[in-house]
Short mmCIF file of C-alpha atoms in Angstrom, two decimals:
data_model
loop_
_atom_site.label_atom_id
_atom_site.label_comp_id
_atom_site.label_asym_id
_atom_site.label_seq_id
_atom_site.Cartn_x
_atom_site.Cartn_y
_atom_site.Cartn_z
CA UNK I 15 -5.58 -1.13 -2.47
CA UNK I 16 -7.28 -3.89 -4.08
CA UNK I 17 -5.14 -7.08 -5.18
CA UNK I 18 -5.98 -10.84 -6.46
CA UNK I 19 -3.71 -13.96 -5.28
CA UNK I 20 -3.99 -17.22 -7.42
CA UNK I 21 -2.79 -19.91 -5.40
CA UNK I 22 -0.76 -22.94 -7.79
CA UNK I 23 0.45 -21.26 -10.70
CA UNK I 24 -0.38 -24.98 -13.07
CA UNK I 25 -3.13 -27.08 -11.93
CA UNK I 26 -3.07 -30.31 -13.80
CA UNK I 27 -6.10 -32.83 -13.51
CA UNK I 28 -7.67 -35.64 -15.32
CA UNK I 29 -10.60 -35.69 -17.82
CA UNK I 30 -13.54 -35.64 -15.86
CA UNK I 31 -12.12 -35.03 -13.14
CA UNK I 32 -12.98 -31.82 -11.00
CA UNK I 33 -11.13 -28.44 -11.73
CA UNK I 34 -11.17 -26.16 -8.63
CA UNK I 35 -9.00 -22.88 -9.62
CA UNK I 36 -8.23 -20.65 -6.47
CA UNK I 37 -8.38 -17.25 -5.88
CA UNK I 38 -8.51 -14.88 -2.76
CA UNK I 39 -8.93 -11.00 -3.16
CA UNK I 40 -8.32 -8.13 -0.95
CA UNK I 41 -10.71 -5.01 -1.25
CA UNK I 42 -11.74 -2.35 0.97
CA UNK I 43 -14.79 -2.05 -0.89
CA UNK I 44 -17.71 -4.35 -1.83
CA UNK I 45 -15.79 -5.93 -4.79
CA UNK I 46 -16.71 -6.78 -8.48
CA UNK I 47 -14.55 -9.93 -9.25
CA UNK I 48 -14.09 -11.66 -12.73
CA UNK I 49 -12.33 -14.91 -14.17
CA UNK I 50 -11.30 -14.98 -17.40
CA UNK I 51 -9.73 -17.51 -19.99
CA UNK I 52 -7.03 -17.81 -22.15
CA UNK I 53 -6.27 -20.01 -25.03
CA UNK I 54 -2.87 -20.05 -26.78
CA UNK I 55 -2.27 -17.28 -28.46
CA UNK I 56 -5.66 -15.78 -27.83
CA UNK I 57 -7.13 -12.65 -25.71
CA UNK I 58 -9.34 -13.01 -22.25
CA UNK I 59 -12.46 -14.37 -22.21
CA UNK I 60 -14.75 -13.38 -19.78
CA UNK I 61 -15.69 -16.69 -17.82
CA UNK I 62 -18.11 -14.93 -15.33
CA UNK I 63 -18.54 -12.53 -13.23
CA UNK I 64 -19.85 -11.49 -9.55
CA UNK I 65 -21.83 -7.68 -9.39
CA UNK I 66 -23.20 -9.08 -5.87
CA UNK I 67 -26.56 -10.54 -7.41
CA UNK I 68 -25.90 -13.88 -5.96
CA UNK I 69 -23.04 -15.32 -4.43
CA UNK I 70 -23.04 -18.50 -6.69
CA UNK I 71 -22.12 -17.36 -10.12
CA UNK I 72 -22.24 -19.91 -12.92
CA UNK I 73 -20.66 -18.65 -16.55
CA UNK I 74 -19.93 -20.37 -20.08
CA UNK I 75 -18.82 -23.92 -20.30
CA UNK I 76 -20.02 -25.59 -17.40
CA UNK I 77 -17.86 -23.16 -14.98
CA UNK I 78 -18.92 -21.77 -11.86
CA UNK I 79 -17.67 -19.60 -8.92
CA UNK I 80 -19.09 -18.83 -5.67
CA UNK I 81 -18.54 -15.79 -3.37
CA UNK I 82 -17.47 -16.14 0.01
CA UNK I 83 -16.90 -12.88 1.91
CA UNK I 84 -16.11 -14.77 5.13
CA UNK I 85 -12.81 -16.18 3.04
CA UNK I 86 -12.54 -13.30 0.73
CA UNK I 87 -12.27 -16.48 -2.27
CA UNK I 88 -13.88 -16.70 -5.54
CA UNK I 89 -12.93 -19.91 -6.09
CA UNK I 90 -13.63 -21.29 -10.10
CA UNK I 91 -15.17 -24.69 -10.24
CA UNK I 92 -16.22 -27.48 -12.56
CA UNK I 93 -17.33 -30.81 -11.73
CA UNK I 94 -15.74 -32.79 -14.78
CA UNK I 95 -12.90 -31.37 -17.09
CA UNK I 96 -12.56 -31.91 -20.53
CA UNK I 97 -9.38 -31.50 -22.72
CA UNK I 98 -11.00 -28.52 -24.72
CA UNK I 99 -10.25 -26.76 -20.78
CA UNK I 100 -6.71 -26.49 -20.77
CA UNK I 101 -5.56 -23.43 -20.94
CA UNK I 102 -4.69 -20.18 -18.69
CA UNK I 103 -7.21 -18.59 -16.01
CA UNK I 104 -6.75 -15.63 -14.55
CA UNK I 105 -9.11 -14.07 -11.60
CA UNK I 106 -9.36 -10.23 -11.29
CA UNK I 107 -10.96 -7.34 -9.92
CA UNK I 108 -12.36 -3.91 -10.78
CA UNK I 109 -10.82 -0.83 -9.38
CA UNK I 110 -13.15 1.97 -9.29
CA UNK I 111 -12.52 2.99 -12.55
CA UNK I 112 -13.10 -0.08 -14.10
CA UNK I 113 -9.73 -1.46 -14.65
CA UNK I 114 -8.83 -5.10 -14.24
CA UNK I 115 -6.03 -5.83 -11.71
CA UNK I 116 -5.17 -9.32 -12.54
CA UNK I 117 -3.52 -12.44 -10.16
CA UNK I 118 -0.67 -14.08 -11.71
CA UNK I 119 -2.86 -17.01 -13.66
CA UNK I 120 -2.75 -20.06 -13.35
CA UNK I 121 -2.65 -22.80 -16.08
CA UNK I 122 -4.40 -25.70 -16.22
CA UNK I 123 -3.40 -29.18 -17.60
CA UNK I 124 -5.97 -31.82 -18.40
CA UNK I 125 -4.57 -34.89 -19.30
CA UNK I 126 -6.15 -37.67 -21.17
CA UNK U 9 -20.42 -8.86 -34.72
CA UNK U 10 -16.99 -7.28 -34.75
CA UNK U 11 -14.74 -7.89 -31.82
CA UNK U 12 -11.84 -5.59 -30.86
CA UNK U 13 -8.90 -5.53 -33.32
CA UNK U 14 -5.45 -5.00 -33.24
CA UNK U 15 -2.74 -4.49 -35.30
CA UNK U 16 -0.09 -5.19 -35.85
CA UNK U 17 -0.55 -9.16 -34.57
CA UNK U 18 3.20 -9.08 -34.25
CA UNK U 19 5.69 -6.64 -34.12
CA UNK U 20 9.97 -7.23 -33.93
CA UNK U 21 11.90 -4.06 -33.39
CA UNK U 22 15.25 -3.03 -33.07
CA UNK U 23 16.32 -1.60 -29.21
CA UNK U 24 15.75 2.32 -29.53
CA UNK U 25 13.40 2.25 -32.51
CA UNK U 26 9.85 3.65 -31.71
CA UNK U 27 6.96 1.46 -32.64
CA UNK U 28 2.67 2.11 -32.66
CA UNK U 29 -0.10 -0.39 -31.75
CA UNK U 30 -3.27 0.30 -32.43
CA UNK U 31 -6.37 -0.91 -31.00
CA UNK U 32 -10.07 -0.49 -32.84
CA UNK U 33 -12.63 -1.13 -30.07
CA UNK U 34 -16.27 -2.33 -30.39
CA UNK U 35 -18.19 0.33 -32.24
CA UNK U 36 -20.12 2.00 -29.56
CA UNK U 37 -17.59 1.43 -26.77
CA UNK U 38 -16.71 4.42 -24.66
CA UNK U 39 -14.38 2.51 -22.83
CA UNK U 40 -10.80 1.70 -23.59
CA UNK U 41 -8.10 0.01 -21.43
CA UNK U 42 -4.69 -0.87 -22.05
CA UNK U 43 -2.64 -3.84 -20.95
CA UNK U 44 0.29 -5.71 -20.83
CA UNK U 45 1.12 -9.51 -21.04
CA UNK U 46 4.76 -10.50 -19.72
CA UNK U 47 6.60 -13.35 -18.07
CA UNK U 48 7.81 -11.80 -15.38
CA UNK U 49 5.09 -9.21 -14.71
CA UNK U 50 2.06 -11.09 -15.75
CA UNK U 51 -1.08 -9.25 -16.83
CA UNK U 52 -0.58 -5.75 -15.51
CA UNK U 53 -2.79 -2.61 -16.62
CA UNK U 54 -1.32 0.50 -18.42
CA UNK U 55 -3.82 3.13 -19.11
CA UNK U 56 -7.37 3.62 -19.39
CA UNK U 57 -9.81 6.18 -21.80
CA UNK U 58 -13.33 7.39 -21.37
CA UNK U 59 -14.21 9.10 -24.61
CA UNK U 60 -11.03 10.81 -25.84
CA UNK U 61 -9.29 11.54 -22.08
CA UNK U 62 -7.25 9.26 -20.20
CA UNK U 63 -8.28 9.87 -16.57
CA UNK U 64 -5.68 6.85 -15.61
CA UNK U 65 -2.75 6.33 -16.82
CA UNK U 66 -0.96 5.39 -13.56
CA UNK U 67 0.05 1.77 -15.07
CA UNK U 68 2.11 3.11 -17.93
CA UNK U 69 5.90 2.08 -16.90
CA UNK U 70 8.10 5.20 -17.94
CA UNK U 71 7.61 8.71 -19.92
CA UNK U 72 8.65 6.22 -23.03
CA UNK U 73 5.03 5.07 -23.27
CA UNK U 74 2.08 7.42 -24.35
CA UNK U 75 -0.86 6.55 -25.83
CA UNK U 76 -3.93 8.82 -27.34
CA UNK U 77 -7.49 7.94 -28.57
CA UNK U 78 -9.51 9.90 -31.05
CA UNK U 79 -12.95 10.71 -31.95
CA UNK U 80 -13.89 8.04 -28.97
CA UNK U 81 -12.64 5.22 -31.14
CA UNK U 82 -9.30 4.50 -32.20
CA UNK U 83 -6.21 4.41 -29.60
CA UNK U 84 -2.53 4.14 -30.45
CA UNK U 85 0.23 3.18 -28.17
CA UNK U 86 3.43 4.50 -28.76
CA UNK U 87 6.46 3.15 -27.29
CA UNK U 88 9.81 5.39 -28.09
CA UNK U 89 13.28 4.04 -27.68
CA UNK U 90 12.05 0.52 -26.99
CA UNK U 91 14.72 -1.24 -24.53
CA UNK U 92 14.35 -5.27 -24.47
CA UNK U 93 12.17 -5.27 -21.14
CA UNK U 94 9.29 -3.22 -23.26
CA UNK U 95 9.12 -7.02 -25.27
CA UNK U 96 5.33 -8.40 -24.40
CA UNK U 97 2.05 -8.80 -25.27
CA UNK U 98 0.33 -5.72 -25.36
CA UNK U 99 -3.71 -6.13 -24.87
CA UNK U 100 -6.43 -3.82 -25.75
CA UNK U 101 -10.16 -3.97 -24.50
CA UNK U 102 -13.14 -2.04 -24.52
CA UNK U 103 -16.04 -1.66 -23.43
CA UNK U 104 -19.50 -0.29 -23.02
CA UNK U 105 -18.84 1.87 -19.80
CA UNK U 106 -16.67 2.77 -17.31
CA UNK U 107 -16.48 2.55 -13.38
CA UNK U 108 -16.82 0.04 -10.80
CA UNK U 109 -19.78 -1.78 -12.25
CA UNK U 110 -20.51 -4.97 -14.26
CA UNK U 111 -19.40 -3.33 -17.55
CA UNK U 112 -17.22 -7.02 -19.65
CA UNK U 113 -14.36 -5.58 -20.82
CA UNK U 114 -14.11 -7.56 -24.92
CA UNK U 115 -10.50 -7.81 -25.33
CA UNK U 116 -8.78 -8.04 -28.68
CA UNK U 117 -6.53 -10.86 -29.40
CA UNK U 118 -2.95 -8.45 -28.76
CA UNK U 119 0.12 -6.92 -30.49
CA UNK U 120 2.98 -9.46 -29.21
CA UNK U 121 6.12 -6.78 -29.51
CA UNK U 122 9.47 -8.56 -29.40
CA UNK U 123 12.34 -5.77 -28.96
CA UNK U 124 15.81 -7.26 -30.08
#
């Protein structure tokens, strides 16, 4: 079965400061693996995404994630945060029929 | 051009009362997944359509729940004798395929259902 653990359920960090997200997966299967955002009262946006291309992925605003099979992670980074990134991040992965399973999110707090 | 919609945007219901959601995907779509938003459960997956048949529905919580899409488009999800625990944000995406592949699921901004 194929799950996603978030570790720290609120991540708080200062304006350009570095935002490093976590998240380890468990597959039996060469995995596709996604992170997505969400804003207050919003749906998911898709971040980015690894399809096995290349194991650094880089996505919309300045985020980027990078593979590591060794660690099963696909940890998100970005090297300075900015207030517009506060909000909730969740890391998943596709089954085999395409659906998401989801880790628990984790919300992230940039303070001035 | 248009995203995925939903309607209603917010729904409060009486326990026991049935209620629909509906979920218009990207034109085009043959994909369309349902999911739901809570608390206590986070963001957990429901059911899933190809076309018009559902080959996965293993996520939807009790024989209270159905849902049905038509002419590859529209789906509704009906919840019947809503208890308090059914209360959530209930998300709908799409998209252009299905499978274990690089298809983005577009998701549509939710039906948050409060049962009281």
């Amino acid at each position: 079965a194929q799950s996603v653990t978030q570790l720290g359920s609120h991540v708080s960090v200062s304006e350009g400061a570095l935002v490093l997200l976590r998240c380890n997966y468990s597959s039996s299967v060469p995995p596709y693996l996604f992170w997505y955002v969400q804003y207050p009262n919003q749906g998911l946006q898709l971040l980015l995404k690894y399809t096995s291309a290349a194991t650094l992925v880089k996505g919309i605003n300045g985020f980027e994630a990078e593979f590591k099979k060794s660690e099963t992670s696909f940890h998100l980074t970005k090297p300075s945060a900015h207030m517009s990134d506060a909000a909730e991040y969740f890391c998943a992965v596709s089954s085999n029929t395409g659906k998401l399973i989801f880790g628990q999110g984790t919300t992230l707090q940039v303070k001035p | 051009g248009a995203g995925v919609s939903q309607s209603p945007s917010n729904k409060v219901t009486e326990k026991g009362k049935d209620v629909e959601l509906r979920c218009d995907p990207i034109s085009g779509h043959t994909a369309l997944y349902w999911y739901r938003q809570s608390l206590g459960q986070g963001l957990e997956f429901l059911i899933y359509f190809q076309g018009n048949s559902a080959p996965d529905k293993s996520g939807l919580p009790s024989d209270r729940f159905s849902a049905e899409r038509t002419g590859g488009s529209v789906s509704t999800l009906t919840i019947q004798r809503t208890q308090q625990e059914d209360s959530a944000v209930y998300l709908c995406a799409s998209s252009l395929g299905s499978g274990q592949n690089n298809y983005e699921q577009y998701f549509g901004p939710g039906t948050r259902l409060t049962v009281t």
